[in-house]
Amino acid sequence: MQARTCILAALTLSTLAGAVQAASAADEVVVYTSRIDELIKPVFDAYTAKTGVPVKFITDKEAPLMARIKAEGANTPADMLITVDAGNLWQAEQMGILQPLESKVIAANIPPQYRSSTNSWVGLSLRARTIVYSTDRVKPQELSTYEALADENWEGRLCLRTSKKVYNQSLTATLIETHGAAKTEQLIKGWVNNLATDVFSDDTALIQAIDAGQCDVGIVNTYYYGRLHQQEPDLKAKLFWPNQEGRGVHVNLAGAGITQHAPHAEAAQKLLEWMTGAEAQGLFAGLNQEFPANPAIAPSAEVAAWGSFKADSIPVEVAGKRQAEAIMLMDRAGWR
Ligand code: FE
């Protein structure tokens, strides 16, 4: 009798172990992310620690990741794509590699302007693309709007990053949405006329050029300023929030979507929902000195120190919808 109980107990245990194993294989989530290891692994580790669900991920640039999901088709191991810029997420949506997601949790956590109108992707953190100025040569009172950087008094004083970067394409797309193409082209010609030097390949080099006296003003993503300022506290450059009397500062995002053929769509949705909530938002944004996309969550102390600002409420999806138009317009205006 006793031996039988033991065998039964052992059988029950092994069945249970099998069931647990099956559950975790079914629940694992595979992520393709253009957000680098250091900026994403702590978030996944926190989720696994809380739920026991393993999160596997690979990192690469957004274009190869998106092409890979497309090529893998129905056989893709990827459940989720994480990348930056609404322009890129919109492209992924157009490629048909993301599936629409009905989630009350996400709808409650993230404002609609930071989500796709088809619910194919959702913003997780926000970055402003704003004005940076030399504290040696510019008084903040001299600054007002993005548009005013086309004025004559900035001639030979402006630095810009290349128009090849999606961040500038997205900024231009929202300008077209606001002003129309003709006025935006004039404005960008004004910026190009005011350039102090060739365009930069990255935002960090641009801020360093301002610090070094090569130019007086520029336009950059806030987290590049944050990173550089952390390394060089004596940086002779500061952030300025333009268009505060009008539409507000241009804001873009890092975000995610569930792939069209996700093998673990349900588990991926749970992870994504968690990433929009209180536990994950501060961590996700804080790792890259960004603002949480969930407005109920405060930014880190470092980010909060830049001061609060009014953000443009335009749906960021516009960055994708007008991307092709923006690229052609920038080219016509001579923005290299
Ligand atoms: Fe970036």
mmCIF file of C-alpha atoms and ligand atoms in Angstrom:
data_model
loop_
_atom_site.group_PDB
_atom_site.id
_atom_site.type_symbol
_atom_site.label_atom_id
_atom_site.label_comp_id
_atom_site.label_asym_id
_atom_site.label_seq_id
_atom_site.Cartn_x
_atom_site.Cartn_y
_atom_site.Cartn_z
ATOM 1 C CA MET A 1 0.000 0.000 0.000
ATOM 2 C CA GLN A 2 2.729 2.318 1.043
ATOM 3 C CA ALA A 3 4.877 1.486 -2.015
ATOM 4 C CA ARG A 4 1.899 2.109 -4.275
ATOM 5 C CA THR A 5 1.324 5.536 -2.758
ATOM 6 C CA CYS A 6 4.968 6.331 -3.393
ATOM 7 C CA ILE A 7 4.726 5.327 -7.054
ATOM 8 C CA LEU A 8 1.521 7.314 -7.439
ATOM 9 C CA ALA A 9 3.092 10.328 -5.770
ATOM 10 C CA ALA A 10 6.136 10.028 -8.021
ATOM 11 C CA LEU A 11 3.940 9.756 -11.092
ATOM 12 C CA THR A 12 1.932 12.810 -10.050
ATOM 13 C CA LEU A 13 5.135 14.762 -9.467
ATOM 14 C CA SER A 14 6.631 13.879 -12.839
ATOM 15 C CA THR A 15 3.349 14.712 -14.600
ATOM 16 C CA LEU A 16 3.325 18.015 -12.765
ATOM 17 C CA ALA A 17 6.937 18.722 -13.720
ATOM 18 C CA GLY A 18 6.064 17.987 -17.345
ATOM 19 C CA ALA A 19 3.090 20.306 -17.164
ATOM 20 C CA VAL A 20 5.194 23.121 -15.681
ATOM 21 C CA GLN A 21 7.819 22.677 -18.377
ATOM 22 C CA ALA A 22 5.178 22.701 -21.099
ATOM 23 C CA ALA A 23 3.663 25.835 -19.590
ATOM 24 C CA SER A 24 6.966 27.722 -19.571
ATOM 25 C CA ALA A 25 7.798 26.726 -23.175
ATOM 26 C CA ALA A 26 4.356 27.936 -24.210
ATOM 27 C CA ASP A 27 4.834 31.127 -22.223
ATOM 28 C CA GLU A 28 8.322 32.102 -23.337
ATOM 29 C CA VAL A 29 8.532 35.257 -25.389
ATOM 30 C CA VAL A 30 11.011 35.886 -28.206
ATOM 31 C CA VAL A 31 11.859 39.518 -28.941
ATOM 32 C CA TYR A 32 13.758 41.088 -31.835
ATOM 33 C CA THR A 33 14.986 44.453 -30.604
ATOM 34 C CA SER A 34 16.977 47.357 -32.016
ATOM 35 C CA ARG A 35 17.243 48.648 -28.469
ATOM 36 C CA ILE A 36 20.659 47.454 -27.336
ATOM 37 C CA ASP A 37 21.278 44.851 -24.651
ATOM 38 C CA GLU A 38 22.037 47.245 -21.761
ATOM 39 C CA LEU A 39 18.862 49.222 -22.414
ATOM 40 C CA ILE A 40 16.488 46.265 -22.500
ATOM 41 C CA LYS A 41 17.851 43.237 -20.616
ATOM 42 C CA PRO A 42 17.123 44.632 -17.132
ATOM 43 C CA VAL A 43 13.452 45.033 -18.149
ATOM 44 C CA PHE A 44 13.186 41.420 -19.330
ATOM 45 C CA ASP A 45 15.063 40.177 -16.259
ATOM 46 C CA ALA A 46 12.556 41.951 -14.025
ATOM 47 C CA TYR A 47 9.659 40.353 -15.905
ATOM 48 C CA THR A 48 11.167 36.861 -15.688
ATOM 49 C CA ALA A 49 11.880 37.329 -11.977
ATOM 50 C CA LYS A 50 8.252 38.278 -11.384
ATOM 51 C CA THR A 51 6.456 35.787 -13.656
ATOM 52 C CA GLY A 52 8.925 32.969 -14.360
ATOM 53 C CA VAL A 53 8.355 33.555 -18.081
ATOM 54 C CA PRO A 54 11.664 33.467 -19.981
ATOM 55 C CA VAL A 55 12.283 36.242 -22.487
ATOM 56 C CA LYS A 56 14.751 35.444 -25.268
ATOM 57 C CA PHE A 57 15.966 38.285 -27.452
ATOM 58 C CA ILE A 58 18.310 39.236 -30.258
ATOM 59 C CA THR A 59 19.506 42.755 -31.024
ATOM 60 C CA ASP A 60 20.333 44.314 -34.404
ATOM 61 C CA LYS A 61 19.562 47.483 -36.363
ATOM 62 C CA GLU A 62 15.876 47.972 -37.145
ATOM 63 C CA ALA A 63 16.102 47.430 -40.930
ATOM 64 C CA PRO A 64 17.691 43.936 -40.769
ATOM 65 C CA LEU A 65 15.361 42.896 -37.937
ATOM 66 C CA MET A 66 12.280 43.957 -39.881
ATOM 67 C CA ALA A 67 13.554 42.298 -43.077
ATOM 68 C CA ARG A 68 14.256 39.127 -41.116
ATOM 69 C CA ILE A 69 10.740 38.960 -39.651
ATOM 70 C CA LYS A 70 9.334 39.516 -43.132
ATOM 71 C CA ALA A 71 11.557 36.799 -44.646
ATOM 72 C CA GLU A 72 10.829 34.314 -41.861
ATOM 73 C CA GLY A 73 7.122 34.768 -42.519
ATOM 74 C CA ALA A 74 4.885 32.240 -40.773
ATOM 75 C CA ASN A 75 7.983 30.473 -39.394
ATOM 76 C CA THR A 76 9.349 33.428 -37.484
ATOM 77 C CA PRO A 77 10.374 32.690 -33.902
ATOM 78 C CA ALA A 78 9.851 36.397 -33.110
ATOM 79 C CA ASP A 79 6.837 37.344 -31.007
ATOM 80 C CA MET A 80 7.664 41.001 -30.544
ATOM 81 C CA LEU A 81 9.569 43.757 -32.346
ATOM 82 C CA ILE A 82 11.009 46.608 -30.293
ATOM 83 C CA THR A 83 12.463 49.587 -32.108
ATOM 84 C CA VAL A 84 12.734 53.367 -32.004
ATOM 85 C CA ASP A 85 10.865 56.077 -33.852
ATOM 86 C CA ALA A 86 7.254 56.037 -34.985
ATOM 87 C CA GLY A 87 8.615 56.282 -38.545
ATOM 88 C CA ASN A 88 10.204 52.828 -38.175
ATOM 89 C CA LEU A 89 7.236 51.269 -36.367
ATOM 90 C CA TRP A 90 4.933 52.588 -39.063
ATOM 91 C CA GLN A 91 7.200 51.013 -41.703
ATOM 92 C CA ALA A 92 6.988 47.673 -39.876
ATOM 93 C CA GLU A 93 3.209 47.988 -39.869
ATOM 94 C CA GLN A 94 3.218 48.729 -43.628
ATOM 95 C CA MET A 95 5.377 45.630 -44.236
ATOM 96 C CA GLY A 96 2.607 43.537 -42.669
ATOM 97 C CA ILE A 97 4.862 42.087 -39.975
ATOM 98 C CA LEU A 98 2.817 43.357 -37.013
ATOM 99 C CA GLN A 99 -0.626 42.337 -35.837
ATOM 100 C CA PRO A 100 -3.246 44.658 -34.349
ATOM 101 C CA LEU A 101 -3.613 44.268 -30.625
ATOM 102 C CA GLU A 102 -6.806 44.821 -28.651
ATOM 103 C CA SER A 103 -5.773 45.559 -25.095
ATOM 104 C CA LYS A 104 -7.689 47.530 -22.488
ATOM 105 C CA VAL A 105 -4.554 47.610 -20.341
ATOM 106 C CA ILE A 106 -2.465 49.286 -23.059
ATOM 107 C CA ALA A 107 -5.289 51.645 -24.025
ATOM 108 C CA ALA A 108 -5.543 52.750 -20.385
ATOM 109 C CA ASN A 109 -1.768 53.111 -19.890
ATOM 110 C CA ILE A 110 -0.585 54.845 -23.076
ATOM 111 C CA PRO A 111 -2.194 57.985 -24.597
ATOM 112 C CA PRO A 112 -3.624 57.486 -28.106
ATOM 113 C CA GLN A 113 -1.154 59.861 -29.830
ATOM 114 C CA TYR A 114 1.637 57.444 -28.839
ATOM 115 C CA ARG A 115 -0.040 54.392 -30.366
ATOM 116 C CA SER A 116 -0.803 53.244 -33.907
ATOM 117 C CA SER A 117 -4.398 54.028 -34.915
ATOM 118 C CA THR A 118 -4.703 50.362 -35.939
ATOM 119 C CA ASN A 119 -3.210 49.224 -32.585
ATOM 120 C CA SER A 120 -0.300 47.587 -34.422
ATOM 121 C CA TRP A 121 2.313 49.170 -32.147
ATOM 122 C CA VAL A 122 2.572 51.110 -28.936
ATOM 123 C CA GLY A 123 5.051 53.636 -27.547
ATOM 124 C CA LEU A 124 6.963 52.597 -24.428
ATOM 125 C CA SER A 125 9.196 55.614 -23.829
ATOM 126 C CA LEU A 126 9.342 59.166 -25.136
ATOM 127 C CA ARG A 127 12.185 61.382 -26.266
ATOM 128 C CA ALA A 128 11.899 65.013 -27.261
ATOM 129 C CA ARG A 129 13.749 66.217 -30.365
ATOM 130 C CA THR A 130 14.473 69.675 -29.119
ATOM 131 C CA ILE A 131 16.812 72.655 -29.339
ATOM 132 C CA VAL A 132 20.250 72.529 -27.712
ATOM 133 C CA TYR A 133 22.203 75.778 -27.312
ATOM 134 C CA SER A 134 25.599 77.056 -26.266
ATOM 135 C CA THR A 135 25.512 78.491 -22.752
ATOM 136 C CA ASP A 136 28.536 80.641 -23.739
ATOM 137 C CA ARG A 137 27.093 82.315 -26.805
ATOM 138 C CA VAL A 138 23.292 82.083 -26.583
ATOM 139 C CA LYS A 139 20.827 83.361 -24.003
ATOM 140 C CA PRO A 140 17.685 81.218 -23.718
ATOM 141 C CA GLN A 141 15.601 84.391 -24.248
ATOM 142 C CA GLU A 142 16.949 84.514 -27.819
ATOM 143 C CA LEU A 143 15.270 81.186 -28.540
ATOM 144 C CA SER A 144 11.579 80.583 -29.207
ATOM 145 C CA THR A 145 10.597 78.039 -31.875
ATOM 146 C CA TYR A 146 12.029 75.515 -34.342
ATOM 147 C CA GLU A 147 10.771 77.862 -37.061
ATOM 148 C CA ALA A 148 12.768 80.809 -35.696
ATOM 149 C CA LEU A 149 16.027 78.885 -36.261
ATOM 150 C CA ALA A 150 15.501 79.779 -39.944
ATOM 151 C CA ASP A 151 15.800 83.510 -39.108
ATOM 152 C CA GLU A 152 18.766 85.560 -40.322
ATOM 153 C CA ASN A 153 20.251 86.044 -36.885
ATOM 154 C CA TRP A 154 21.200 82.344 -36.793
ATOM 155 C CA GLU A 155 23.165 82.527 -40.033
ATOM 156 C CA GLY A 156 26.350 80.462 -39.744
ATOM 157 C CA ARG A 157 25.382 79.350 -36.218
ATOM 158 C CA LEU A 158 23.133 76.285 -36.653
ATOM 159 C CA CYS A 159 24.182 72.622 -36.577
ATOM 160 C CA LEU A 160 21.987 69.784 -37.870
ATOM 161 C CA ARG A 161 22.286 66.025 -38.097
ATOM 162 C CA THR A 162 21.970 64.353 -41.489
ATOM 163 C CA SER A 163 18.531 64.185 -43.136
ATOM 164 C CA LYS A 164 19.178 60.440 -43.647
ATOM 165 C CA LYS A 165 18.355 59.827 -40.002
ATOM 166 C CA VAL A 166 14.744 58.886 -39.335
ATOM 167 C CA TYR A 167 14.583 61.309 -36.354
ATOM 168 C CA ASN A 168 14.903 64.303 -38.699
ATOM 169 C CA GLN A 169 12.536 62.750 -41.236
ATOM 170 C CA SER A 170 9.939 62.379 -38.481
ATOM 171 C CA LEU A 171 10.447 65.954 -37.294
ATOM 172 C CA THR A 172 10.016 67.181 -40.888
ATOM 173 C CA ALA A 173 6.922 65.001 -41.353
ATOM 174 C CA THR A 174 5.248 66.659 -38.358
ATOM 175 C CA LEU A 175 6.241 70.104 -39.673
ATOM 176 C CA ILE A 176 4.535 69.260 -42.996
ATOM 177 C CA GLU A 177 1.443 68.136 -41.072
ATOM 178 C CA THR A 178 1.425 71.441 -39.183
ATOM 179 C CA HIS A 179 2.446 73.994 -41.824
ATOM 180 C CA GLY A 180 1.903 72.274 -45.165
ATOM 181 C CA ALA A 181 4.660 71.346 -47.621
ATOM 182 C CA ALA A 182 5.370 74.801 -49.109
ATOM 183 C CA LYS A 183 5.941 76.552 -45.792
ATOM 184 C CA THR A 184 7.963 73.610 -44.434
ATOM 185 C CA GLU A 185 10.231 73.668 -47.484
ATOM 186 C CA GLN A 186 10.878 77.393 -46.972
ATOM 187 C CA LEU A 187 11.600 76.777 -43.330
ATOM 188 C CA ILE A 188 14.058 73.976 -44.032
ATOM 189 C CA LYS A 189 15.803 76.030 -46.700
ATOM 190 C CA GLY A 190 16.220 78.647 -43.986
ATOM 191 C CA TRP A 191 17.814 76.082 -41.665
ATOM 192 C CA VAL A 192 20.133 74.870 -44.410
ATOM 193 C CA ASN A 193 21.155 78.482 -45.162
ATOM 194 C CA ASN A 194 22.014 78.967 -41.494
ATOM 195 C CA LEU A 195 24.265 75.916 -41.181
ATOM 196 C CA ALA A 196 27.638 76.556 -39.562
ATOM 197 C CA THR A 197 29.127 73.354 -40.921
ATOM 198 C CA ASP A 198 28.346 70.083 -42.717
ATOM 199 C CA VAL A 199 25.600 67.934 -41.229
ATOM 200 C CA PHE A 200 26.587 65.498 -38.468
ATOM 201 C CA SER A 201 26.232 61.747 -38.514
ATOM 202 C CA ASP A 202 25.031 61.667 -34.914
ATOM 203 C CA ASP A 203 23.506 63.858 -32.209
ATOM 204 C CA THR A 204 26.366 63.429 -29.743
ATOM 205 C CA ALA A 205 28.935 64.873 -32.181
ATOM 206 C CA LEU A 206 26.566 67.788 -32.749
ATOM 207 C CA ILE A 207 26.343 68.624 -29.038
ATOM 208 C CA GLN A 208 30.141 68.334 -28.782
ATOM 209 C CA ALA A 209 30.443 70.807 -31.692
ATOM 210 C CA ILE A 210 28.314 73.298 -29.753
ATOM 211 C CA ASP A 211 30.431 72.732 -26.654
ATOM 212 C CA ALA A 212 33.593 73.258 -28.738
ATOM 213 C CA GLY A 213 32.326 76.502 -30.292
ATOM 214 C CA GLN A 214 31.755 75.240 -33.828
ATOM 215 C CA CYS A 215 28.088 76.241 -33.723
ATOM 216 C CA ASP A 216 25.651 77.905 -31.308
ATOM 217 C CA VAL A 217 22.368 75.985 -31.671
ATOM 218 C CA GLY A 218 21.189 72.608 -32.896
ATOM 219 C CA ILE A 219 18.369 70.058 -32.745
ATOM 220 C CA VAL A 220 18.884 66.775 -30.869
ATOM 221 C CA ASN A 221 17.137 63.966 -29.009
ATOM 222 C CA THR A 222 17.091 64.595 -25.284
ATOM 223 C CA TYR A 223 18.743 61.316 -24.214
ATOM 224 C CA TYR A 224 21.924 62.072 -26.205
ATOM 225 C CA TYR A 225 22.222 65.280 -24.234
ATOM 226 C CA GLY A 226 21.554 63.325 -21.031
ATOM 227 C CA ARG A 227 24.258 60.754 -21.739
ATOM 228 C CA LEU A 228 26.873 63.353 -22.684
ATOM 229 C CA HIS A 229 26.000 65.571 -19.741
ATOM 230 C CA GLN A 230 26.441 62.586 -17.424
ATOM 231 C CA GLN A 231 29.974 62.037 -18.807
ATOM 232 C CA GLU A 232 30.816 65.737 -18.974
ATOM 233 C CA PRO A 233 29.006 67.670 -16.233
ATOM 234 C CA ASP A 234 30.727 70.898 -17.342
ATOM 235 C CA LEU A 235 29.234 70.685 -20.823
ATOM 236 C CA LYS A 236 28.678 74.230 -22.135
ATOM 237 C CA ALA A 237 25.342 73.331 -23.716
ATOM 238 C CA LYS A 238 21.757 73.180 -22.478
ATOM 239 C CA LEU A 239 18.365 72.005 -23.687
ATOM 240 C CA PHE A 240 15.627 74.467 -24.625
ATOM 241 C CA TRP A 241 11.916 73.650 -25.030
ATOM 242 C CA PRO A 242 10.627 75.421 -28.161
ATOM 243 C CA ASN A 243 7.089 76.239 -29.313
ATOM 244 C CA GLN A 244 5.735 76.454 -25.775
ATOM 245 C CA GLU A 245 3.243 79.180 -26.795
ATOM 246 C CA GLY A 246 2.064 77.043 -29.676
ATOM 247 C CA ARG A 247 1.945 73.364 -30.496
ATOM 248 C CA GLY A 248 4.782 72.245 -28.215
ATOM 249 C CA VAL A 249 7.992 70.227 -28.520
ATOM 250 C CA HIS A 250 8.349 67.434 -31.100
ATOM 251 C CA VAL A 251 8.192 64.120 -29.276
ATOM 252 C CA ASN A 252 8.960 60.676 -30.655
ATOM 253 C CA LEU A 253 9.181 57.274 -29.044
ATOM 254 C CA ALA A 254 10.637 53.835 -28.629
ATOM 255 C CA GLY A 255 7.927 51.239 -28.980
ATOM 256 C CA ALA A 256 6.888 47.705 -29.721
ATOM 257 C CA GLY A 257 4.431 45.541 -31.599
ATOM 258 C CA ILE A 258 3.466 41.871 -31.647
ATOM 259 C CA THR A 259 4.517 40.136 -34.869
ATOM 260 C CA GLN A 260 1.918 38.933 -37.368
ATOM 261 C CA HIS A 261 2.915 35.280 -36.901
ATOM 262 C CA ALA A 262 3.946 35.381 -33.231
ATOM 263 C CA PRO A 263 4.222 31.791 -31.929
ATOM 264 C CA HIS A 264 3.460 33.021 -28.391
ATOM 265 C CA ALA A 265 1.117 35.915 -29.110
ATOM 266 C CA GLU A 266 -0.770 35.667 -25.827
ATOM 267 C CA ALA A 267 2.383 35.564 -23.693
ATOM 268 C CA ALA A 268 3.858 38.406 -25.748
ATOM 269 C CA GLN A 269 0.771 40.526 -25.166
ATOM 270 C CA LYS A 270 1.057 39.951 -21.405
ATOM 271 C CA LEU A 271 4.689 41.076 -21.511
ATOM 272 C CA LEU A 272 3.838 44.143 -23.578
ATOM 273 C CA GLU A 273 0.982 45.076 -21.252
ATOM 274 C CA TRP A 274 3.329 44.771 -18.281
ATOM 275 C CA MET A 275 5.868 46.977 -20.077
ATOM 276 C CA THR A 276 3.302 49.802 -20.271
ATOM 277 C CA GLY A 277 2.529 49.604 -16.544
ATOM 278 C CA ALA A 278 3.869 51.128 -13.357
ATOM 279 C CA GLU A 279 6.495 48.464 -12.598
ATOM 280 C CA ALA A 280 8.265 48.568 -15.964
ATOM 281 C CA GLN A 281 7.798 52.118 -17.239
ATOM 282 C CA GLY A 282 10.241 53.864 -14.911
ATOM 283 C CA LEU A 283 12.895 51.206 -15.545
ATOM 284 C CA PHE A 284 12.463 51.123 -19.340
ATOM 285 C CA ALA A 285 12.598 54.909 -19.727
ATOM 286 C CA GLY A 286 15.240 55.453 -17.030
ATOM 287 C CA LEU A 287 17.790 53.123 -18.652
ATOM 288 C CA ASN A 288 18.040 55.528 -21.610
ATOM 289 C CA GLN A 289 17.194 58.834 -19.900
ATOM 290 C CA GLU A 290 13.810 58.946 -21.595
ATOM 291 C CA PHE A 291 10.336 59.922 -20.423
ATOM 292 C CA PRO A 292 7.859 57.144 -19.585
ATOM 293 C CA ALA A 293 5.121 56.928 -22.234
ATOM 294 C CA ASN A 294 2.654 56.228 -19.427
ATOM 295 C CA PRO A 295 1.833 59.713 -18.091
ATOM 296 C CA ALA A 296 1.122 58.368 -14.596
ATOM 297 C CA ILE A 297 4.808 57.504 -14.151
ATOM 298 C CA ALA A 298 7.355 60.194 -13.285
ATOM 299 C CA PRO A 299 10.650 60.399 -15.194
ATOM 300 C CA SER A 300 13.966 59.791 -13.426
ATOM 301 C CA ALA A 301 15.471 62.622 -11.359
ATOM 302 C CA GLU A 302 18.113 63.268 -14.058
ATOM 303 C CA VAL A 303 15.464 63.667 -16.749
ATOM 304 C CA ALA A 304 13.139 65.681 -14.507
ATOM 305 C CA ALA A 305 16.030 68.112 -13.925
ATOM 306 C CA TRP A 306 15.716 69.318 -17.545
ATOM 307 C CA GLY A 307 12.367 70.875 -16.566
ATOM 308 C CA SER A 308 8.848 70.173 -17.727
ATOM 309 C CA PHE A 309 7.483 71.203 -21.098
ATOM 310 C CA LYS A 310 4.445 71.137 -23.315
ATOM 311 C CA ALA A 311 4.745 68.351 -25.910
ATOM 312 C CA ASP A 312 3.166 68.420 -29.358
ATOM 313 C CA SER A 313 -0.048 66.377 -29.159
ATOM 314 C CA ILE A 314 0.072 65.388 -32.838
ATOM 315 C CA PRO A 315 -0.277 61.575 -33.244
ATOM 316 C CA VAL A 316 3.311 60.371 -33.831
ATOM 317 C CA GLU A 317 1.982 58.052 -36.546
ATOM 318 C CA VAL A 318 2.155 61.131 -38.817
ATOM 319 C CA ALA A 319 5.928 60.587 -38.849
ATOM 320 C CA GLY A 320 5.367 57.400 -40.817
ATOM 321 C CA LYS A 321 2.488 58.564 -42.977
ATOM 322 C CA ARG A 322 4.445 61.552 -44.247
ATOM 323 C CA GLN A 323 7.919 59.987 -44.198
ATOM 324 C CA ALA A 324 8.322 59.611 -47.992
ATOM 325 C CA GLU A 325 7.068 63.170 -48.509
ATOM 326 C CA ALA A 326 9.469 64.446 -45.840
ATOM 327 C CA ILE A 327 12.493 62.718 -47.420
ATOM 328 C CA MET A 328 11.768 64.272 -50.825
ATOM 329 C CA LEU A 329 11.167 67.694 -49.317
ATOM 330 C CA MET A 330 14.430 67.617 -47.328
ATOM 331 C CA ASP A 331 16.259 66.648 -50.484
ATOM 332 C CA ARG A 332 14.699 69.541 -52.454
ATOM 333 C CA ALA A 333 15.590 71.953 -49.665
ATOM 334 C CA GLY A 334 19.232 70.834 -49.779
ATOM 335 C CA TRP A 335 19.364 69.152 -46.356
ATOM 336 C CA ARG A 336 22.047 66.522 -46.845
HETATM 337 FE FE FE B 1 19.011 57.337 -30.963
#
